[in-house]
Coordinates of C-alpha atoms and ligand atoms in Angstrom, one line a residue:
M33 CA -0.3 -2.9 67.5
Y34 CA 0.9 0.7 67.8
N35 CA -0.9 3.5 69.5
T36 CA 0.1 5.9 66.7
I37 CA 1.7 5.6 63.3
V38 CA 3.2 8.8 61.9
V39 CA 3.6 8.8 58.1
G40 CA 6.4 11.1 57.0
G41 CA 9.6 12.0 59.0
G42 CA 9.8 15.7 58.0
V43 CA 9.6 18.7 60.2
S44 CA 6.0 18.0 61.2
G45 CA 6.3 14.3 61.5
L46 CA 9.2 14.6 63.9
M47 CA 7.3 16.8 66.2
A48 CA 4.1 14.7 65.9
A49 CA 6.0 11.5 66.7
F50 CA 7.5 13.1 69.8
A51 CA 4.2 14.4 71.1
A52 CA 2.4 11.1 70.4
S53 CA 5.1 9.1 72.2
Q54 CA 4.9 11.0 75.5
N55 CA 3.8 8.8 78.5
N56 CA 5.4 5.7 77.0
R57 CA 2.9 5.4 74.1
K58 CA 4.0 3.0 71.4
V59 CA 4.7 5.1 68.3
L60 CA 6.0 4.1 64.8
L61 CA 7.4 6.8 62.5
I62 CA 7.6 5.7 58.9
E63 CA 9.8 7.5 56.4
K64 CA 10.4 6.6 52.8
N65 CA 13.9 8.2 52.7
K66 CA 16.9 6.7 54.3
R67 CA 17.1 9.7 56.6
L68 CA 14.7 12.0 58.5
G69 CA 14.2 15.7 58.0
R70 CA 15.7 16.2 54.5
K71 CA 13.7 19.4 53.9
L72 CA 14.5 20.7 57.4
L73 CA 18.2 20.4 56.6
I74 CA 17.9 22.6 53.5
S75 CA 15.5 25.1 55.0
G76 CA 16.6 28.7 55.8
G77 CA 19.6 28.2 53.5
G78 CA 20.8 25.2 55.5
R79 CA 20.5 27.1 58.8
C80 CA 16.9 26.1 59.6
N81 CA 14.8 29.1 60.3
V82 CA 13.1 27.1 63.1
T83 CA 10.4 29.6 64.0
N84 CA 9.6 33.3 64.3
R85 CA 9.3 35.4 67.4
L86 CA 6.8 38.0 66.2
P87 CA 3.4 38.3 68.0
Y88 CA 0.6 36.0 66.8
E89 CA -1.1 38.7 64.7
E90 CA 2.2 39.3 62.8
I91 CA 2.7 35.5 62.3
I92 CA -0.8 35.1 61.0
T93 CA -0.3 38.1 58.5
H94 CA 2.8 36.3 57.2
I95 CA 0.8 33.2 56.5
P96 CA -1.6 34.4 53.8
G97 CA -2.7 30.8 53.1
N98 CA -5.2 30.3 56.0
G99 CA -2.9 31.5 58.8
K100 CA -6.0 32.3 61.0
F101 CA -6.6 28.5 61.3
L102 CA -3.5 28.4 63.6
Y103 CA -5.2 30.4 66.4
G104 CA -6.8 27.1 67.5
P105 CA -3.5 25.0 67.5
F106 CA -1.6 28.0 69.1
N107 CA -3.8 27.4 72.3
T108 CA -1.9 24.2 72.8
F109 CA 1.6 24.9 71.3
D110 CA 2.9 28.1 69.8
N111 CA 6.1 29.7 68.5
E112 CA 7.4 30.3 72.1
S113 CA 6.7 26.6 72.8
I114 CA 9.0 25.7 69.8
I115 CA 11.7 27.9 71.2
R116 CA 11.5 26.3 74.6
F117 CA 11.4 22.8 73.1
V118 CA 14.7 23.4 71.2
Q119 CA 16.5 25.4 73.8
N120 CA 15.6 23.1 76.7
R121 CA 17.2 20.3 74.7
G122 CA 20.5 22.2 74.6
V123 CA 20.5 24.1 71.3
S124 CA 20.5 27.8 71.8
L125 CA 18.6 29.9 69.3
K126 CA 19.3 33.5 68.1
E127 CA 16.8 36.1 66.8
E128 CA 17.6 37.8 63.5
D129 CA 15.7 40.4 61.5
H130 CA 11.9 40.3 61.5
G131 CA 11.7 37.8 64.4
R132 CA 13.4 35.0 62.5
M133 CA 14.9 32.3 64.9
F134 CA 17.9 30.3 64.0
P135 CA 20.2 27.9 65.9
F136 CA 23.2 29.8 67.3
S137 CA 25.5 27.5 65.4
D138 CA 23.8 28.3 62.0
K139 CA 23.5 24.5 61.5
A140 CA 20.2 23.0 60.7
G141 CA 21.7 19.6 61.7
D142 CA 21.7 20.8 65.3
V143 CA 17.9 21.3 65.2
L144 CA 17.5 17.9 63.6
E145 CA 19.6 16.4 66.4
V146 CA 17.2 17.8 69.0
F147 CA 14.4 15.8 67.4
L148 CA 16.4 12.6 66.9
N149 CA 17.4 12.7 70.6
A150 CA 13.8 13.4 71.7
L151 CA 12.5 10.5 69.7
D152 CA 15.2 8.3 71.0
D153 CA 14.4 9.3 74.6
N154 CA 10.7 8.4 74.0
N155 CA 11.6 5.0 72.3
V156 CA 9.9 6.0 69.1
E157 CA 10.4 3.2 66.5
I158 CA 11.6 4.4 63.1
R159 CA 11.4 2.6 59.8
F160 CA 13.5 4.1 57.1
R161 CA 13.2 3.4 53.3
T162 CA 9.6 2.4 54.0
E163 CA 6.8 3.8 51.9
V164 CA 3.1 3.9 53.0
A165 CA 0.8 3.1 50.1
E166 CA -2.6 3.3 51.8
I167 CA -4.2 4.2 55.1
L168 CA -6.5 1.5 56.5
S169 CA -9.8 2.0 58.3
S170 CA -12.6 0.0 59.8
D171 CA -16.0 1.3 61.1
N172 CA -15.0 4.9 60.2
S173 CA -11.9 4.7 62.4
T174 CA -8.2 4.4 61.3
A175 CA -6.8 0.8 61.6
G176 CA -3.2 1.3 60.4
V177 CA -1.3 1.5 57.2
K178 CA -0.5 -0.7 54.2
L179 CA 3.1 -0.4 52.8
T180 CA 4.1 -0.5 49.2
D181 CA 5.5 -4.0 49.8
D182 CA 1.9 -5.0 50.8
N183 CA 2.8 -5.4 54.5
V184 CA 0.1 -4.2 56.9
I185 CA 0.9 -2.5 60.2
H186 CA -1.9 -1.8 62.7
S187 CA -2.4 1.2 64.9
E188 CA -5.2 3.1 66.7
N189 CA -4.2 6.5 65.2
V190 CA -2.5 7.6 62.0
I191 CA -1.0 11.0 61.6
I192 CA -0.3 12.1 58.0
T193 CA 2.7 14.4 57.8
T194 CA 3.8 13.8 54.2
G195 CA 4.3 17.4 53.2
G196 CA 3.3 19.2 50.0
R197 CA 4.6 18.6 46.5
S198 CA 7.5 21.0 46.4
V199 CA 11.1 19.9 46.0
P200 CA 10.0 16.2 45.5
N201 CA 13.6 14.9 45.8
T202 CA 13.3 15.5 49.5
G203 CA 10.4 13.0 49.6
S204 CA 7.4 15.3 49.5
T205 CA 5.5 14.0 46.5
G206 CA 2.0 14.7 47.5
D207 CA 1.1 11.2 48.8
G208 CA -0.9 12.6 51.7
H209 CA -3.3 14.3 49.3
R210 CA -4.0 10.9 47.8
F211 CA -4.5 9.3 51.3
A212 CA -6.9 12.1 52.3
Q213 CA -8.9 11.9 49.1
A214 CA -9.4 8.1 49.7
F215 CA -11.4 9.1 52.8
G216 CA -13.5 11.7 50.9
H217 CA -11.4 14.7 52.0
T218 CA -11.2 17.5 49.5
I219 CA -7.9 18.9 48.3
T220 CA -8.0 22.6 47.4
D221 CA -6.2 23.7 44.3
L222 CA -2.4 23.1 44.6
F223 CA -0.1 25.8 43.3
P224 CA 3.5 27.0 43.7
T225 CA 4.2 29.6 46.4
E226 CA 7.5 31.3 47.3
V227 CA 8.8 30.7 43.8
P228 CA 10.4 32.9 41.1
I229 CA 8.0 34.7 38.7
T230 CA 8.2 34.2 34.9
S231 CA 7.7 36.9 32.2
S232 CA 8.0 37.0 28.4
E233 CA 8.5 40.7 28.2
P234 CA 11.1 41.7 25.6
F235 CA 13.4 43.1 28.2
I236 CA 13.4 39.7 30.0
K237 CA 13.8 37.7 26.8
S238 CA 16.7 39.9 25.6
G239 CA 18.5 39.5 28.9
D240 CA 19.1 43.3 28.9
L241 CA 18.7 43.5 32.6
K242 CA 19.7 39.9 33.5
G243 CA 21.4 39.8 36.9
L244 CA 20.3 43.3 37.9
S245 CA 19.8 43.3 41.6
L246 CA 17.4 45.9 43.0
E247 CA 17.5 46.9 46.7
N248 CA 14.5 47.8 48.7
V249 CA 12.0 48.3 45.9
A250 CA 8.2 48.0 46.1
L251 CA 7.0 45.2 43.9
S252 CA 3.3 44.9 43.3
V253 CA 0.9 42.4 41.6
L254 CA -1.9 44.5 40.0
K255 CA -5.6 43.8 39.8
K256 CA -7.6 44.3 36.6
N257 CA -8.4 47.9 37.7
G258 CA -4.6 48.7 38.1
K259 CA -4.7 48.8 41.9
A260 CA -2.3 46.6 43.8
S261 CA -3.5 43.2 44.9
I262 CA -0.3 43.0 47.1
T263 CA 2.9 45.0 47.5
H264 CA 6.1 43.8 49.0
Q265 CA 8.9 46.2 49.7
M266 CA 12.1 44.1 49.7
D267 CA 15.1 43.3 47.4
M268 CA 14.6 41.6 44.1
L269 CA 16.5 40.3 41.1
I270 CA 15.9 40.3 37.4
T271 CA 16.8 36.9 35.8
H272 CA 16.8 35.4 32.3
F273 CA 13.3 34.1 32.8
G274 CA 11.6 36.8 34.9
I275 CA 12.1 38.0 38.5
S276 CA 13.4 36.4 41.7
G277 CA 14.6 37.4 45.1
P278 CA 12.6 38.0 48.3
A279 CA 10.0 40.5 46.9
A280 CA 9.3 38.3 43.9
L281 CA 9.0 35.1 46.0
R282 CA 6.4 36.8 48.3
C283 CA 4.4 38.1 45.4
S284 CA 4.4 34.8 43.5
Q285 CA 1.2 33.3 45.0
F286 CA -0.7 36.4 44.1
I287 CA 0.2 35.9 40.4
Y288 CA -1.6 32.5 40.6
K289 CA -4.5 34.1 42.5
E290 CA -4.9 37.0 40.0
Q291 CA -4.6 34.6 37.1
K292 CA -7.6 32.8 38.5
R293 CA -9.5 36.0 39.3
Q294 CA -8.8 37.8 36.0
K295 CA -9.1 34.5 34.0
T296 CA -6.0 35.4 32.0
K297 CA -2.4 34.2 31.9
E298 CA -0.7 37.6 31.8
I299 CA -0.8 39.7 35.0
E300 CA 0.5 43.2 35.3
M301 CA 3.1 44.0 37.9
S302 CA 4.7 47.2 38.9
I303 CA 8.0 48.3 40.5
D304 CA 8.4 51.5 42.5
F305 CA 12.2 52.0 42.5
F306 CA 11.9 54.7 45.2
P307 CA 9.1 53.5 47.6
E308 CA 10.2 55.8 50.4
T309 CA 10.3 59.0 48.3
S310 CA 7.1 60.7 47.3
P311 CA 6.7 61.6 43.6
G312 CA 7.0 65.3 44.5
K313 CA 10.2 64.8 46.4
L314 CA 11.7 62.6 43.7
K315 CA 10.8 65.3 41.1
H316 CA 12.5 67.9 43.2
H317 CA 15.6 65.7 43.6
L318 CA 15.8 65.0 39.9
E319 CA 15.3 68.6 38.9
N320 CA 18.0 69.6 41.3
E321 CA 20.4 67.0 39.8
I322 CA 19.6 68.3 36.3
S323 CA 20.0 72.0 37.3
V324 CA 23.5 71.4 38.8
N325 CA 24.6 69.2 35.8
K326 CA 22.9 71.2 33.0
S327 CA 25.6 70.5 30.4
R328 CA 25.8 66.8 31.1
A329 CA 24.0 64.1 29.1
I330 CA 20.8 62.9 30.8
K331 CA 22.1 59.3 30.7
N332 CA 25.0 60.4 32.8
I333 CA 22.9 62.5 35.2
L334 CA 20.6 59.5 35.8
K335 CA 23.6 57.3 36.7
S336 CA 23.8 59.1 39.9
I337 CA 20.2 58.1 40.7
V338 CA 19.9 54.6 39.5
Q339 CA 22.3 51.8 38.3
E340 CA 23.7 52.5 34.9
R341 CA 22.1 49.5 33.2
L342 CA 18.7 50.5 34.5
A343 CA 19.2 54.1 33.4
I344 CA 20.1 53.0 29.8
F345 CA 17.2 50.6 29.7
M346 CA 14.8 53.3 31.0
L347 CA 15.8 55.8 28.4
N348 CA 15.5 53.2 25.6
H349 CA 12.2 52.1 26.9
L350 CA 10.9 55.6 27.0
E351 CA 12.5 56.4 23.7
I352 CA 14.4 59.4 25.1
D353 CA 17.7 60.3 23.6
G354 CA 20.2 59.7 26.4
T355 CA 22.8 62.1 24.9
V356 CA 20.5 65.1 25.3
N357 CA 21.9 67.4 28.0
G358 CA 20.0 68.3 31.1
H359 CA 19.4 71.8 29.9
H360 CA 17.5 70.5 26.8
L361 CA 15.5 67.7 28.4
R362 CA 11.8 68.2 27.6
S363 CA 9.5 68.5 30.5
E364 CA 7.3 65.6 29.2
D365 CA 10.4 63.4 29.2
L366 CA 11.2 64.4 32.8
E367 CA 7.6 63.4 33.7
A368 CA 8.0 60.1 31.8
I369 CA 11.2 59.3 33.7
L370 CA 9.5 60.1 37.0
D371 CA 6.5 57.9 36.1
F372 CA 8.9 55.1 35.2
L373 CA 10.8 55.3 38.5
K374 CA 7.7 55.3 40.6
R375 CA 5.6 52.9 38.6
F376 CA 7.3 50.8 35.9
T377 CA 4.7 48.2 34.8
F378 CA 5.3 45.0 33.0
K379 CA 3.5 41.7 32.5
A380 CA 4.2 38.4 34.3
D381 CA 2.9 35.2 32.7
G382 CA 3.2 32.8 35.6
T383 CA 5.6 31.3 38.0
Q384 CA 8.1 28.4 38.0
S385 CA 6.6 25.0 38.8
I386 CA 5.3 23.7 42.1
E387 CA 8.3 21.3 42.2
K388 CA 10.7 24.3 42.2
A389 CA 8.7 26.2 44.7
F390 CA 9.8 26.5 48.4
V391 CA 6.2 25.9 49.5
T392 CA 3.1 24.2 48.1
G393 CA -0.1 26.3 48.2
G394 CA -3.3 24.4 48.8
G395 CA -3.8 21.0 50.4
V396 CA -6.2 19.2 52.6
N397 CA -9.3 21.4 53.1
L398 CA -9.2 22.9 56.6
K399 CA -13.0 22.8 56.9
E400 CA -12.6 19.1 57.3
I401 CA -10.1 19.3 60.2
T402 CA -10.7 20.2 63.8
P403 CA -8.2 23.0 64.6
Q404 CA -7.9 22.2 68.4
T405 CA -6.8 18.6 67.6
M406 CA -5.9 18.4 63.9
E407 CA -8.1 15.3 63.7
S408 CA -10.1 14.6 60.5
R409 CA -13.8 15.4 60.9
R410 CA -14.5 12.4 58.6
V411 CA -12.5 9.5 60.1
K412 CA -11.7 9.0 63.8
G413 CA -8.1 8.6 64.7
L414 CA -6.9 10.2 61.4
Y415 CA -4.8 13.3 61.7
F416 CA -3.1 15.7 59.3
A417 CA -0.3 18.2 60.0
G418 CA 2.2 20.3 58.2
E419 CA 2.4 21.3 54.6
V420 CA 0.0 18.5 53.5
L421 CA -2.7 21.0 54.8
D422 CA -4.1 24.0 53.0
I423 CA -1.8 26.4 55.0
H424 CA 1.1 28.3 53.3
G425 CA 3.2 31.1 54.6
Y426 CA 6.0 33.3 53.4
T427 CA 9.5 32.0 54.1
G428 CA 10.8 33.4 57.4
G429 CA 10.1 30.5 59.7
Y430 CA 6.3 30.7 59.2
N431 CA 5.9 27.3 57.4
I432 CA 8.1 25.5 59.8
T433 CA 6.2 27.0 62.7
S434 CA 2.9 25.8 61.1
A435 CA 4.4 22.3 60.6
L436 CA 5.7 22.1 64.1
V437 CA 2.6 23.5 65.8
T438 CA 0.1 21.4 63.9
G439 CA 2.4 18.3 64.3
Y440 CA 2.6 18.8 68.1
V441 CA -1.2 19.3 68.4
A442 CA -2.0 16.2 66.3
G443 CA 0.5 14.0 68.2
N444 CA -0.6 15.3 71.6
D445 CA -4.3 14.7 70.9
A446 CA -3.6 11.1 69.6
N447 CA -1.6 10.6 72.8
Q448 CA -4.2 11.9 75.2
K449 CA -7.1 10.1 73.6
M450 CA -5.7 6.7 74.4
P451 CA -7.0 4.8 77.5
Ligands
LIG178 C1 14.8 25.1 50.0 C2 13.7 25.3 51.1 C3 13.9 26.3 52.0 C4 12.8 26.6 52.9 N1 13.0 27.5 53.9 C5 12.0 27.8 54.7 C6 12.2 28.9 55.7 O1 13.2 29.5 55.7 N2 11.1 29.1 56.5 C7 10.0 28.4 56.5 O2 9.1 28.6 57.2 N3 9.8 27.4 55.6 C8 10.8 27.1 54.7 N4 10.6 26.1 53.8 C9 9.4 25.3 53.9 C10 9.4 24.2 55.0 O3 10.7 23.6 54.9 C11 8.3 23.2 54.8 O4 7.1 23.9 54.8 C12 8.3 22.2 55.9 O5 9.5 21.4 55.8 C13 7.1 21.3 55.7 O6 7.2 20.2 56.7 P1 6.4 18.9 56.6 O7 6.8 18.0 57.7 O8 4.9 19.2 56.4 O9 6.8 18.2 55.2 P2 8.3 17.7 54.7 O10 9.3 18.4 55.5 O11 8.3 17.9 53.3 O12 8.3 16.2 55.1 C14 7.5 15.2 54.5 C15 8.1 13.8 54.8 O13 7.2 12.8 54.4 C16 7.9 11.8 53.8 N5 6.9 11.0 53.0 C17 6.1 11.5 52.0 N6 5.3 10.5 51.5 C18 5.6 9.4 52.2 C19 5.1 8.1 52.2 N7 4.1 7.7 51.3 N8 5.6 7.1 53.1 C20 6.6 7.5 54.0 N9 7.1 8.8 54.0 C21 6.6 9.7 53.2 C22 8.9 12.5 52.9 O14 10.0 11.7 52.5 C23 9.3 13.6 53.9 O15 10.4 13.2 54.7 C24 11.6 25.8 52.9 C25 11.5 24.8 51.9 C26 12.5 24.6 51.0 C27 12.3 23.5 49.9

């Protein structure tokens, strides 16, 4: 009989197993892969963006999927606790842009090693290549787990850290949602987040701009009334199926949300190619370029302002003859060019699949979980932590922070509840 069984040896399960095994508690960690932490190893481009050092408010803002829920767990364990946990165990961390924390070595394996050693120190038993099929209960309390080979293992507490449904070859195939539903928990709509956006616009289909990389643009998802539902000012990339890169990934969940709100597949987006220049200043700049290059073709003048491929595309799109020289450019064409540069609109028709997404949106309904303990409000001794929950953040260490914090709180509560 174990005090606690942790189902799923990913980011959250590793921390939950550590916290649950303090004070010599008997803990079993069950993982269906032959190794632990497969997703941790590929996170942050293989460098593991282990947490983020921004203040709480900023962290919450970067977790648009129910970030506020984390205020409760943060009372017990927060981003600074994660930093101490890793550094006190011999792996130095460094801070990069926007508060992102990485191991000094840039090796995710070093972070995983911290957890493996911590579990070893606490004598956590680990079963690899073992898949949980069902969570058992009696008298509205957890009783243990049943494996896919029909073996039963008993425990007082069960912590479910099976992740979401993204990148299923790492092991996260949504099993925890099924386990939760079996106890009457609700699963909110599941959708892909932090994923490239698709579009069937002719300029995408033709591949005219394929591979075009745009630096520091403002990408917006538009509401029905044309106002921005969200804007992200970052880099982006035009691909053969739509758009990708940091700005597109961050906007992706809002495509799903607007599709639901507007009850339509196609959602308008816009790009401001010069987000830091007001329309007036941009006009002044363009007029100046034209006046000093009067005799040059407008397509050549524009090349000094935007990339050549974009300049040619813009002129074709606006049906402006690129060979017209600056002197003869009509004022309405100048206005059209300025409009394009400040607000080029196009339609997205969705995103790539949840399996291709970095993060799963939706999950176990948070109304049914106590934030101070991560225990189910329905079944005693049943806990949920990590991406299985309806919490999703932008990439930047926010999801891993959520997984580690909720994992710790769940494990710690299971640990302290025992006689
Ligand atoms: C490529 C990539 C890059 C990312 N980069 C970042 C980043 O930079 N910053 C950030 O914040 N987030 C990032 N993320 C997201 C982050 O990695 C996840 O949110 C986090 O790993 C979730 O942790 P978890 O423990 O909840 O789930 P997971 O890490 O998915 O772990 C779940 C574990 O449960 C096991 N399991 C599932 N079902 C069963 C079962 N029935 N029986 C036994 N075991 C089971 C799985 O095999 C798996 O090991 C990235 C994700 C990807 C895919």
